Coordinates of C-alpha atoms in Angstrom, one line a residue:
X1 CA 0.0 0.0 0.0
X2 CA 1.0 3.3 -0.8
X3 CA 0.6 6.6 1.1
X4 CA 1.2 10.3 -0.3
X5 CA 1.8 12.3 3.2
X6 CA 2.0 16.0 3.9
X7 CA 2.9 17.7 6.9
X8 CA 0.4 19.1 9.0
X9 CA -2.4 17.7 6.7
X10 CA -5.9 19.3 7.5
X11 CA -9.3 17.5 6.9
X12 CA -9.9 15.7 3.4
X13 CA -13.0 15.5 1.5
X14 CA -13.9 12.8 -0.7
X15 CA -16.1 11.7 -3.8
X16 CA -16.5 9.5 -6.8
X17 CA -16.8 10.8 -10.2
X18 CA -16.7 9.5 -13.8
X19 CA -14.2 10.4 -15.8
X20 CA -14.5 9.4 -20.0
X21 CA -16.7 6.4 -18.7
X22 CA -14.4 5.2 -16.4
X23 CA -14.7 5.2 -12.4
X24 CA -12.4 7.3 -10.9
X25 CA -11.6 7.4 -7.2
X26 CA -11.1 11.4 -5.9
X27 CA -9.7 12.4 -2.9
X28 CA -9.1 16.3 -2.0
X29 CA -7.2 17.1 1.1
X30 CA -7.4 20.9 2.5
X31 CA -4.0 21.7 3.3
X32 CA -5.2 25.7 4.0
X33 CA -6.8 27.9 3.2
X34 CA -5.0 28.5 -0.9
X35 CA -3.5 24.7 -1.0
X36 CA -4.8 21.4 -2.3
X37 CA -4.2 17.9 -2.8
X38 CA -6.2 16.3 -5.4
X39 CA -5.8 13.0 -5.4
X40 CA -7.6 10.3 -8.0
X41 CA -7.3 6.5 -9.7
X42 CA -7.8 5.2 -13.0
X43 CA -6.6 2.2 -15.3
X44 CA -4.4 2.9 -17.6
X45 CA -3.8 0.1 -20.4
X46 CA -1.8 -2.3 -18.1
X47 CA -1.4 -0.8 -15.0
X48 CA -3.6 0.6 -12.0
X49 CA -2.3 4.3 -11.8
X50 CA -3.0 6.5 -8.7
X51 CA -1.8 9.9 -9.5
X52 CA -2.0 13.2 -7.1
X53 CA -2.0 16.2 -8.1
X54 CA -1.1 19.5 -6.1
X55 CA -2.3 22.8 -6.6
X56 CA -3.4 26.5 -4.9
X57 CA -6.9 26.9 -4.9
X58 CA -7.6 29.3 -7.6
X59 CA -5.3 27.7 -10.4
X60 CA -7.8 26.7 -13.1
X61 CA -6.0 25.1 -15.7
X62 CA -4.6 21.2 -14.2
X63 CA -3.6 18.0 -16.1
X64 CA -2.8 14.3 -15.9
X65 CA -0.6 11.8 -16.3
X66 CA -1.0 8.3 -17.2
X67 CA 0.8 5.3 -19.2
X68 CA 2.3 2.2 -18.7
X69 CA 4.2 2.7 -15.3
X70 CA 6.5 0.3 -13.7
X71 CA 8.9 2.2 -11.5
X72 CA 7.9 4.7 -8.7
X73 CA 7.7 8.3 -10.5
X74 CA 7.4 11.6 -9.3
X75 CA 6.7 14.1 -11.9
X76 CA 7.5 18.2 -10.5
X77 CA 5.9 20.1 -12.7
X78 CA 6.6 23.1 -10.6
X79 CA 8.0 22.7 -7.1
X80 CA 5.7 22.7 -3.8
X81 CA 7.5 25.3 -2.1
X82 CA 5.6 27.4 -4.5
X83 CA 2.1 26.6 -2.9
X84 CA 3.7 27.4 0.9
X85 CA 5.2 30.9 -0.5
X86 CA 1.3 32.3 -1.0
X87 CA 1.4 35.7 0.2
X88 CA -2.8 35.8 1.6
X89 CA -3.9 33.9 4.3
X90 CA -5.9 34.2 7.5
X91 CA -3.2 35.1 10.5
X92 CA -0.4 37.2 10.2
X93 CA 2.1 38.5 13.0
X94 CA 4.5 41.8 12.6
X95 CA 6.2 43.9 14.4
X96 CA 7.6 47.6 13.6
X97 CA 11.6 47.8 13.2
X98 CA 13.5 51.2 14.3
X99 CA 13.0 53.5 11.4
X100 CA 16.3 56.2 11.9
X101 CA 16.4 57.4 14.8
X102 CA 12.8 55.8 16.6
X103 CA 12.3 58.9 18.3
X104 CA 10.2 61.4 16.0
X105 CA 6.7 62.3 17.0
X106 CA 5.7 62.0 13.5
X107 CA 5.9 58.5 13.1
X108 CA 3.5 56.3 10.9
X109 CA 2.9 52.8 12.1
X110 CA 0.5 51.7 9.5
X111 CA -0.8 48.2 8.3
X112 CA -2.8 48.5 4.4
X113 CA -5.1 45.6 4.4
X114 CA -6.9 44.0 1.4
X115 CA -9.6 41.5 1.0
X116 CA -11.1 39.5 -1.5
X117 CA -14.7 38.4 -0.4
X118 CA -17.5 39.5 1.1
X119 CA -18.4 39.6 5.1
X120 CA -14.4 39.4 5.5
X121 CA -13.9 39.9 9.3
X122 CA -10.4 41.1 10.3
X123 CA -8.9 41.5 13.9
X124 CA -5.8 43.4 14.4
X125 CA -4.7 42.9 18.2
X126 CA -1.7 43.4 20.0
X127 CA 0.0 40.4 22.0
X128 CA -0.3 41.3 25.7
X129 CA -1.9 44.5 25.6
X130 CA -5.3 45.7 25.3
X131 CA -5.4 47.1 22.1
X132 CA -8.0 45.2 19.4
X133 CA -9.5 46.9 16.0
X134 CA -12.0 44.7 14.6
X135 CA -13.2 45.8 10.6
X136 CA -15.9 44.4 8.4
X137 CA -14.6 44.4 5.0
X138 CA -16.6 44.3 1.6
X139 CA -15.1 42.2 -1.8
X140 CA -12.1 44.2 -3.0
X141 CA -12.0 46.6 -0.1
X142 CA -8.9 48.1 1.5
X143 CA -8.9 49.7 4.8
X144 CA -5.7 51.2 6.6
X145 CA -5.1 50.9 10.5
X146 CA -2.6 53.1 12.0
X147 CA -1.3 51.6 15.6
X148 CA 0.3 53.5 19.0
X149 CA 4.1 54.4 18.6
X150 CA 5.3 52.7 21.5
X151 CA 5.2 49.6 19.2
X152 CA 8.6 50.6 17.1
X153 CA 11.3 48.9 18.4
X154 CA 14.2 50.9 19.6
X155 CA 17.8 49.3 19.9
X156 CA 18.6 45.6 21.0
X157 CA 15.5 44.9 22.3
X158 CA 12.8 42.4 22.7
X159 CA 9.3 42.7 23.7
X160 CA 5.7 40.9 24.0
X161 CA 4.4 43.5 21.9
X162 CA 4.0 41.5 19.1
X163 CA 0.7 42.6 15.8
X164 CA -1.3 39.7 15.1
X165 CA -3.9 40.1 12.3
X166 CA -6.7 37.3 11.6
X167 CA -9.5 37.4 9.4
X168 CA -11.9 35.4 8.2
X169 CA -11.4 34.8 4.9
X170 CA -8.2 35.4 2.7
X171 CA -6.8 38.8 3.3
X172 CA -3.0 40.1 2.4
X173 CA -1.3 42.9 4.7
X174 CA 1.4 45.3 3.9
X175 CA 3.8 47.0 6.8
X176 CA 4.1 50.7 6.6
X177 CA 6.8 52.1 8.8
X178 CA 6.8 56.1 8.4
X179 CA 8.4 59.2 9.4
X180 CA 9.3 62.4 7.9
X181 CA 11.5 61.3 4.9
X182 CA 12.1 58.1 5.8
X183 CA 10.1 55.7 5.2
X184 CA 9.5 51.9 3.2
X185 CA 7.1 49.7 3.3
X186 CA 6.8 45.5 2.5
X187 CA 4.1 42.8 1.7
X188 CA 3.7 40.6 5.0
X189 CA 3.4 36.4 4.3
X190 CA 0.9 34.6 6.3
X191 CA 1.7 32.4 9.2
X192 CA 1.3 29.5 6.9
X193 CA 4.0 30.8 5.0
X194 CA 6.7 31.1 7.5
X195 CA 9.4 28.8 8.0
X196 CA 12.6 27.7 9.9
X197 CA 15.8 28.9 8.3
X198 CA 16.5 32.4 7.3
X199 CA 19.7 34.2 6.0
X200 CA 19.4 38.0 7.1
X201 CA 20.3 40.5 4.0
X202 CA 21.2 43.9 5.1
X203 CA 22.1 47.0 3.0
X204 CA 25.7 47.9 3.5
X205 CA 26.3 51.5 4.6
X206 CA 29.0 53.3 7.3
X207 CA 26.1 55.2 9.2
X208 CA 23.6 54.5 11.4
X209 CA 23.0 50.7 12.1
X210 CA 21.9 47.3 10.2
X211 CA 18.8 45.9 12.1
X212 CA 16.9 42.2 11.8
X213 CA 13.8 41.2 13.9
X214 CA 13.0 37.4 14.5
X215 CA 9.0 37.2 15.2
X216 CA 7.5 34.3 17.3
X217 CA 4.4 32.6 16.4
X218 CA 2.0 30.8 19.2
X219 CA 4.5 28.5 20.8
X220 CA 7.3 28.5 22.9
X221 CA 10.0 28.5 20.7
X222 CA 14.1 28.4 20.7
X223 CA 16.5 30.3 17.9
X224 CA 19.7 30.3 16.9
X225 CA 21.5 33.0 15.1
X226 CA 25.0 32.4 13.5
X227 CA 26.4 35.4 13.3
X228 CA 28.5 36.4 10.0
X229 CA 32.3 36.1 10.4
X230 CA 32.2 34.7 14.1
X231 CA 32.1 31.3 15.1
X232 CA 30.0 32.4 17.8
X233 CA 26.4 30.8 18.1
X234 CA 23.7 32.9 20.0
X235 CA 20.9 31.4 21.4
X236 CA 17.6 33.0 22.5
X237 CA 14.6 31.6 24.2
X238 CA 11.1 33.5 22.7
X239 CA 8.0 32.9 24.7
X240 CA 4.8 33.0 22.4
X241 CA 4.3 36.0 20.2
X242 CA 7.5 37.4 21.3
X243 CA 10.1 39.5 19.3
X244 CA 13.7 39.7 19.4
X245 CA 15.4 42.9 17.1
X246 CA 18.8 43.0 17.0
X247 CA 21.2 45.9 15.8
X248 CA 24.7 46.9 14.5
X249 CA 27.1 49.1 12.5
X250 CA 29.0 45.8 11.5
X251 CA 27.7 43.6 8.5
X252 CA 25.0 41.4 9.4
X253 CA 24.1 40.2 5.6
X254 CA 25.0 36.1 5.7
X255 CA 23.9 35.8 9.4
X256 CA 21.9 32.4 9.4
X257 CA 18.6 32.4 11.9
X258 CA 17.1 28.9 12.9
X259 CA 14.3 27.9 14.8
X260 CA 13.2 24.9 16.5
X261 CA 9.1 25.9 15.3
X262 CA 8.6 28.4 12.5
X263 CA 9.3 31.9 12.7
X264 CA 8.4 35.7 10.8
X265 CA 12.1 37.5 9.9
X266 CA 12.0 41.8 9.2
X267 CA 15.4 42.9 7.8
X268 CA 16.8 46.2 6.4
X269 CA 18.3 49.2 8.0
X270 CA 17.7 52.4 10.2
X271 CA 18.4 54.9 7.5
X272 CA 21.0 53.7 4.7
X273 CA 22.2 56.3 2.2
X274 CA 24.0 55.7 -1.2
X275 CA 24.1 58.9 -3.7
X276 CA 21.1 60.6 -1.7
X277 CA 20.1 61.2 1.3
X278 CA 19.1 58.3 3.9
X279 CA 15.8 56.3 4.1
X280 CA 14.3 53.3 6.3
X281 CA 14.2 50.0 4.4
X282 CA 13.0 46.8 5.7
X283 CA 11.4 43.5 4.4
X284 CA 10.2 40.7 5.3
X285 CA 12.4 37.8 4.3
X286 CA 11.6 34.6 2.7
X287 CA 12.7 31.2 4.5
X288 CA 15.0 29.2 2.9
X289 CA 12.4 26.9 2.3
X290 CA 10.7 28.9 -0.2
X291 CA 13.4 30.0 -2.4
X292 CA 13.8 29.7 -5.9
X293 CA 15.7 28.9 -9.2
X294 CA 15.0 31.4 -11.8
X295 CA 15.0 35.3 -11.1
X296 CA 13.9 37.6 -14.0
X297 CA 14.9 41.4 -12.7
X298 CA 13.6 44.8 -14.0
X299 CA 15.2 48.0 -13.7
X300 CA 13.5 51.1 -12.6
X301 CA 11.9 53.3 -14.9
X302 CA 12.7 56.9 -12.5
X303 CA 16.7 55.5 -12.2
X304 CA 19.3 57.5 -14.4
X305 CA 22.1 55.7 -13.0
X306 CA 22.0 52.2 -11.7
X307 CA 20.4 49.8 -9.1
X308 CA 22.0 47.0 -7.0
X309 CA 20.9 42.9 -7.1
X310 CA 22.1 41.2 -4.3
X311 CA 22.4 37.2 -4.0
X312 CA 22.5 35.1 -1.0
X313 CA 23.3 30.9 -1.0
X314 CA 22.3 28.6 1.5
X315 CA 24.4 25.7 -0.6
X316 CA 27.2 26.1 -2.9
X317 CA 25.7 27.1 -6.2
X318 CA 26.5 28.1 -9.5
X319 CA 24.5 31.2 -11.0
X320 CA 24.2 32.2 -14.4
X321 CA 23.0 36.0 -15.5
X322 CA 21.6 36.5 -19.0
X323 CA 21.8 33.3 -21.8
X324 CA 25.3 33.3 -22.5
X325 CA 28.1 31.3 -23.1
X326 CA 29.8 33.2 -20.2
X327 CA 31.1 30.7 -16.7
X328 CA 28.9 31.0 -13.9
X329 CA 29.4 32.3 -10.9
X330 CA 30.3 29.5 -7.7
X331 CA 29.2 30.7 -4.2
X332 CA 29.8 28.8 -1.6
X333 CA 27.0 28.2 0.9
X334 CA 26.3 31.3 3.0
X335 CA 28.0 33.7 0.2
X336 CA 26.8 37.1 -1.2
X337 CA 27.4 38.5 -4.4
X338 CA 26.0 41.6 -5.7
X339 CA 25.8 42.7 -9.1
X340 CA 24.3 46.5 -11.1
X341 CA 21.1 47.0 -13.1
X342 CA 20.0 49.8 -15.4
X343 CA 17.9 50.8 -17.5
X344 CA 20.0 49.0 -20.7
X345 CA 20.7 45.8 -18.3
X346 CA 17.6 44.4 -16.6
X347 CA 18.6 40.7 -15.5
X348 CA 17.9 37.2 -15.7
X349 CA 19.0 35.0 -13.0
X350 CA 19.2 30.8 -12.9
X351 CA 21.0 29.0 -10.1
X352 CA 21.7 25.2 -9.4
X353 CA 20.3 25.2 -6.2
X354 CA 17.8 27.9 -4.3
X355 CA 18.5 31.6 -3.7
X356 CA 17.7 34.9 -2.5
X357 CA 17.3 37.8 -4.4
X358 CA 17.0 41.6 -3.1
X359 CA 16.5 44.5 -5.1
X360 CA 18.4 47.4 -3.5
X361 CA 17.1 50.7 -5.4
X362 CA 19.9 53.3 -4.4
X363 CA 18.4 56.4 -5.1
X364 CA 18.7 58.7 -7.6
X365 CA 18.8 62.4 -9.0
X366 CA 15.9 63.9 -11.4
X367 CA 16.1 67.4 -10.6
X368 CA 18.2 70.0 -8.2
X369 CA 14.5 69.7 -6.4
X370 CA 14.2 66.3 -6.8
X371 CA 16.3 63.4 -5.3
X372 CA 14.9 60.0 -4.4
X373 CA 16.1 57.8 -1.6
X374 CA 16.8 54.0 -1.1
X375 CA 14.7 51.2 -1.0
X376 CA 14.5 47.4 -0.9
X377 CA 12.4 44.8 -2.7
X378 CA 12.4 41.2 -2.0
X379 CA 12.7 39.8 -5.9
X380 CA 10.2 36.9 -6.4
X381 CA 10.8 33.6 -8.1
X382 CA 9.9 33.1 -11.3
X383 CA 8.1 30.1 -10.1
X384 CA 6.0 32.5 -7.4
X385 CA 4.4 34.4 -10.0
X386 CA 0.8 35.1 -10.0
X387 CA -2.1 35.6 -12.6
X388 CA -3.2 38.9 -11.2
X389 CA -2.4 41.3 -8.6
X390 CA -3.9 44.3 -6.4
X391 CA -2.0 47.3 -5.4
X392 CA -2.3 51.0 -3.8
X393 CA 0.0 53.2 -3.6
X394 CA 1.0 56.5 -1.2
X395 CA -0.1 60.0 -1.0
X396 CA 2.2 62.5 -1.9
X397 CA 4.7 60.1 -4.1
X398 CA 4.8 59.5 -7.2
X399 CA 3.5 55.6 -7.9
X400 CA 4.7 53.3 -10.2
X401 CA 3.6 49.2 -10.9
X402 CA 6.7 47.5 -12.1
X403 CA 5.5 44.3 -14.0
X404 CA 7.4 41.6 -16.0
X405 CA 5.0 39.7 -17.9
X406 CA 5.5 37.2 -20.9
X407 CA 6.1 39.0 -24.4
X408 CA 3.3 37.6 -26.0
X409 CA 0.6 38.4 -22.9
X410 CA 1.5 42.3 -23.0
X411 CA -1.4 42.8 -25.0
X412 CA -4.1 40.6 -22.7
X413 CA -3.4 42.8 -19.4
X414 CA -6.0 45.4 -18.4
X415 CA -5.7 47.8 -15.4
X416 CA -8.8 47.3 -13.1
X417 CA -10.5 45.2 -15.8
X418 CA -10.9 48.3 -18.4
X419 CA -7.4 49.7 -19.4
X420 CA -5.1 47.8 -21.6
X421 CA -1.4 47.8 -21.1
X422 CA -0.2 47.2 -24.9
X423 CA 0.5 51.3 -25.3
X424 CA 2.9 50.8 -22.2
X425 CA 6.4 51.3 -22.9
X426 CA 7.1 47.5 -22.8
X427 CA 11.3 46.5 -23.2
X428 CA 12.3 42.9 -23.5
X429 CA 14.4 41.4 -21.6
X430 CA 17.4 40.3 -23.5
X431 CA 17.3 35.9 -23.4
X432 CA 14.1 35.8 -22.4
X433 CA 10.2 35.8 -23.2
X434 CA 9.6 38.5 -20.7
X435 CA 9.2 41.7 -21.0
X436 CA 9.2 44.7 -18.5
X437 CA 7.0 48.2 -18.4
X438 CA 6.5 51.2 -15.8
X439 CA 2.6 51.8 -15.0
X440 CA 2.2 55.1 -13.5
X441 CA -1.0 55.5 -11.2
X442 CA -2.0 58.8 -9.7
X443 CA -4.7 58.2 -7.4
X444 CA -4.7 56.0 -4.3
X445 CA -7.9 53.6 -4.8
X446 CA -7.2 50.2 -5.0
X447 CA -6.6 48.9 -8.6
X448 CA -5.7 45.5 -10.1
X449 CA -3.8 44.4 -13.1
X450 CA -4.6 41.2 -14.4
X451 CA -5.6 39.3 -18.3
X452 CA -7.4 36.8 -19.8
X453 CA -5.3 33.7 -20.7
X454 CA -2.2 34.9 -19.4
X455 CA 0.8 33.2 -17.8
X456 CA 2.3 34.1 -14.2
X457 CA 3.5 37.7 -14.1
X458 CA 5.2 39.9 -11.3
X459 CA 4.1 43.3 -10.1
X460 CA 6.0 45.4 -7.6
X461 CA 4.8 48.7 -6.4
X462 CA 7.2 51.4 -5.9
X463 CA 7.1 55.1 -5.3
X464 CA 9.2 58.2 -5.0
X465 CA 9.4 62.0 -3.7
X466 CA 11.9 64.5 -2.7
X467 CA 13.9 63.1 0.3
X468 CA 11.5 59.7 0.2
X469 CA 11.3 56.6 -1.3
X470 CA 9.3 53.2 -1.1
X471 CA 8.9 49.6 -2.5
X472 CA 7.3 46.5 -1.7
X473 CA 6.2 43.7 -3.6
X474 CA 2.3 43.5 -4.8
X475 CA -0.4 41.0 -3.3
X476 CA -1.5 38.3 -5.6
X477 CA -5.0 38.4 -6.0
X478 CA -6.1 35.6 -3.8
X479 CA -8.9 34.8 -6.4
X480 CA -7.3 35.5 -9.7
X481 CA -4.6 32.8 -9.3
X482 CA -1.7 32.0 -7.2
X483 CA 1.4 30.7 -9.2
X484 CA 0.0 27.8 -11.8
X485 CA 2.4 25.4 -9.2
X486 CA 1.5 21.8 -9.6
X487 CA 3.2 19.0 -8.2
X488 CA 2.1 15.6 -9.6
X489 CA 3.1 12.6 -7.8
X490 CA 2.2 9.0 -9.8
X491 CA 2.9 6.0 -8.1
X492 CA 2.6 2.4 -9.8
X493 CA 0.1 0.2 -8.1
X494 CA -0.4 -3.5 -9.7
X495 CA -3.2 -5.4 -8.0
X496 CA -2.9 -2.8 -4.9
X497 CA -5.6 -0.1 -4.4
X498 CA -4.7 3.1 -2.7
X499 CA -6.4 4.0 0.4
X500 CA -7.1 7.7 1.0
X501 CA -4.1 10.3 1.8
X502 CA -3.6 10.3 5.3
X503 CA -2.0 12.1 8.0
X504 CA 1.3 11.1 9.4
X505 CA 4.1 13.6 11.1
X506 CA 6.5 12.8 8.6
X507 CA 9.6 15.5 7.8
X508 CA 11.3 13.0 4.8
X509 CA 11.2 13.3 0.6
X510 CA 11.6 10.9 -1.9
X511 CA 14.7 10.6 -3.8
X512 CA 15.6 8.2 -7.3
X513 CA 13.4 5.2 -7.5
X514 CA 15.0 2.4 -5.4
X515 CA 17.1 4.5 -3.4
X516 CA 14.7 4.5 -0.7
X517 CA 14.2 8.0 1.1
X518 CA 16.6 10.8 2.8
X519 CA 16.1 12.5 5.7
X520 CA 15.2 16.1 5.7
X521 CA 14.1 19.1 7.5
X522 CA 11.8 20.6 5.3
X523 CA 8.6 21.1 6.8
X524 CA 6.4 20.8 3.5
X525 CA 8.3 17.7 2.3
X526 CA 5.9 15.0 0.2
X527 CA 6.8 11.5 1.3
X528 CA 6.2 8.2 -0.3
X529 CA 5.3 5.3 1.7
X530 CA 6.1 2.1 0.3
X531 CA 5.9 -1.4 2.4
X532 CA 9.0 -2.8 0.5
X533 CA 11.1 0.4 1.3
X534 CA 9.6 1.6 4.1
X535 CA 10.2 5.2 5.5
X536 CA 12.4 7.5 7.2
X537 CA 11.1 9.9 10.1
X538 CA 12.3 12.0 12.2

């Protein structure tokens, strides 16, 4: 008998269907709110096939395998890690990093929140404190709450103070930290989307200090931060919903953070300058987990001079820029590289193994009147890419949607359903089928970009002023498509019928047929169970 496990599996539904005449056994299995498993039987010409099939909940377009198996098979269409990188869910925690100085009476604690449905009930509360906001939110509604000062962090700190958001129904949040010309802002991932292991990226700058802030979730948890260029391991205790920030003038980029249960990681800087004055940047970083392959990497439309990529390992890895015949580059595991963009060198990006990618805007120069500050982006995976996106930018900046879309699907995407973005100014990117463009908005209301047949794009939102600066990745539209990520899994099964899927606490993945299973620590492993090779556990 064969089992396909999950980890943390939630209830499973179940129902029997004909498909082209033929019974068909169908099992679905909730893993959240935005993931399934589909699982289902048929005959195939000589063999019992049971194939499963895994998918976020508003991908449309699926497919099957079947043929004459006889080994064990597991076909990736696109990995899993992109269903657990979904940036809506239901509960989200943050905190609010030190933005300069953490001392102005001006300052702007701000969360942006956006649903998708109606009768969406959202709670923003504060761990042990008092404070509780509770909204009612309408389909495609946004609604802004500011929160008290005293929750910035100042210095090495850590306190119980802790923002957890829950809703009812899918929601995505975005963090605005604000003062008087300094400020950023970043898209905030669900609990579900948190993870283990994190590698902290920092801007590097003389002034002012490099900051990171490890977030608990619900459970008393342990972490252990490896600190770049010391062989010195700190470890902290974190009681539930606690939050540890830790600053300093010295490099923090390559610092490793693990945790015993999952954890939410804000990184950036106090104020970091380049050619311009100095600005807050933060974001929230991805875990290892959930990092990716292939990078494609626009250039700013407002820069006259150039942008920084920076690339972080947690493996030694080769990375290729561009499609040449040029040698890759070799990082070892826990290296950084960084590398320029402009507006004649947008980049694409493939490594052997996962990576990180941050988008470092420097600022920039467009008038005696008008200088721009920093920023930072967290670059998503080409495999992370949605179908649609909704945005809203700033008062008092000038807004910009920064989208990389498929050459051949520029024509197909419409601004909130009515404007076409063919007349945009659309570049492509040199070795690829992408193409970038620059949408300028100039009110504040919410507005979506999406299209009718088209593949997985990527939107960011950035905007500038004099002495300001912001930039954050968009959220997916939580009903327009998540990445099209599948993960098939088919499993030859002669004279054997496959039960249900089933939940086991299993942390393992499958490797070559026959070769039995390795151990691993990743939390959103699939796992195989087969009676002649049994299974590792941990």
């Amino acid at each position: 008998m064969f089992y396909l496990a999950l980890n943390s599996l939630g209830h499973h539904l179940s129902s029997d269907c004909q498909e082209s005449g033929k019974p068909t056994r169908w099992t679905l299995v909730l893993l959240s709110p935005a993931c399934f498993l589909c699982s289902y039987e048929m005959s195939a010409p000589n063999d019992n096939l049971r194939c499963y099939l895994l998918f976020s909940s508003s991908v449309t377009t699926w497919f099957s395998g079947m043929g004459n198996m006889k080994l064990l098979c597991v076909w990736a269409v696109l990995l899993w890690g992109t269903c657990s990188a979904v940036q809506t869910g239901r509960e989200f925690i943050t905190t609010f990093m030190q933005n300069y100085l953490g001392t102005s009476a001006d300052t702007l604690l701000e969360l942006e929140i956006i649903s998708y449905e109606e009768a969406t009930t959202v709670t923003v509360s504060v761990n042990q404190n008092p404070l509780r906001k509770v909204l009612v939110l309408g389909k495609d509604q946004t609604a802004s709450v500011k929160l008290p000062n005293f929750l910035q962090l100042k210095g090495n700190t850590h306190t119980l103070f802790t923002v957890i958001i829950t809703s009812s129904k899918d929601i995505s949040v975005v963090s605005v930290n604000k003062r008087s010309y300094t400020m950023d802002a970043a898209l905030i991932y669900p609990v579900s989307a948190l993870g283990n292991e994190y590698y902290i990226f920092t801007p590097p700058n003389k002034g002012n200090s490099k900051e990171f802030t490890v977030i608990n979730t619900g459970e008393p948890n342990t972490i252990q931060i490896y600190r770049v260029n010391t062989r010195k391991v700190q470890t902290i205790s974190l009681k539930p919903y606690e939050n540890y920030q830790f600053q300093s003038r010295s490099d923090l980029s390559r610092s490793r953070i693990v945790s015993v249960k999952p954890v939410a990681v804000l990184s950036g800087h106090t104020c970091v300058y380049y050619r311009t004055k100095c600005n807050h940047v933060f974001e929230q970083l991805p875990p290892v987990s959930s990092w990716g392959k292939t990078f494609i990497v626009a250039p700013l439309s407002v820069q006259r001079q150039f942008d920084l990529i920076y690339v972080l390992t947690s493996k030694d890895t080769e990375i290729r820029f561009g499609q040449g015949g040029q040698k890759p580059d070799r990082l070892k595991a826990g290296q950084m590289t960084s590398y320029q963009i402009s507006q004649s060198r947008p980049l694409s990006i493939t490594a052997s193994e996962g990576i990180m990618v941050m988008f470092y805007c420097t600022g920039g120069v467009l008038s005696r009147q008008f200088r721009f500050d920093p920023f930072l982006v967290n670059v998503v995976p080409v495999s992370q890419y949605s179908t649609g996106y909704r945005f809203q930018g700033r008062p008092g900046f000038s807004n910009f949607a920064n989208i990389i879309a498929r050459t051949s699907d520029t024509a197909r995407l419409k601004m909130d359903k009515k404007v076409k973005l063919a007349s945009l100014k659309w570049e492509n990117i040199k070795g690829t089928a992408f193409s970038w463009a620059d949408l300028r908005f100039s009110d504040l209301k919410l507005h979506s970009v999406a299209g009718e047949a088209v593949e997985p794009f990527s939107l960011y939102v950035y905007g500038v002023t004099n002495r300001d600066a912001y930039g954050f990745q968009a959220s997916p539209d939580a009903f327009q498509g998540k990445s099209v990520s599948l993960s098939m899994l088919c499993v030859h099964t002669p004279q054997v019928r496959v039960r249900d899927a089933v939940k086991l606490p299993l942390h393992c993945v499958s490797t070559l047929p026959g070769q039995g299973y390795r151990r691993s620590k990743a939390p959103s492993a699939l796992c195989v169970h087969s009676p002649r090779s049994g299974l590792e556990t941990q």
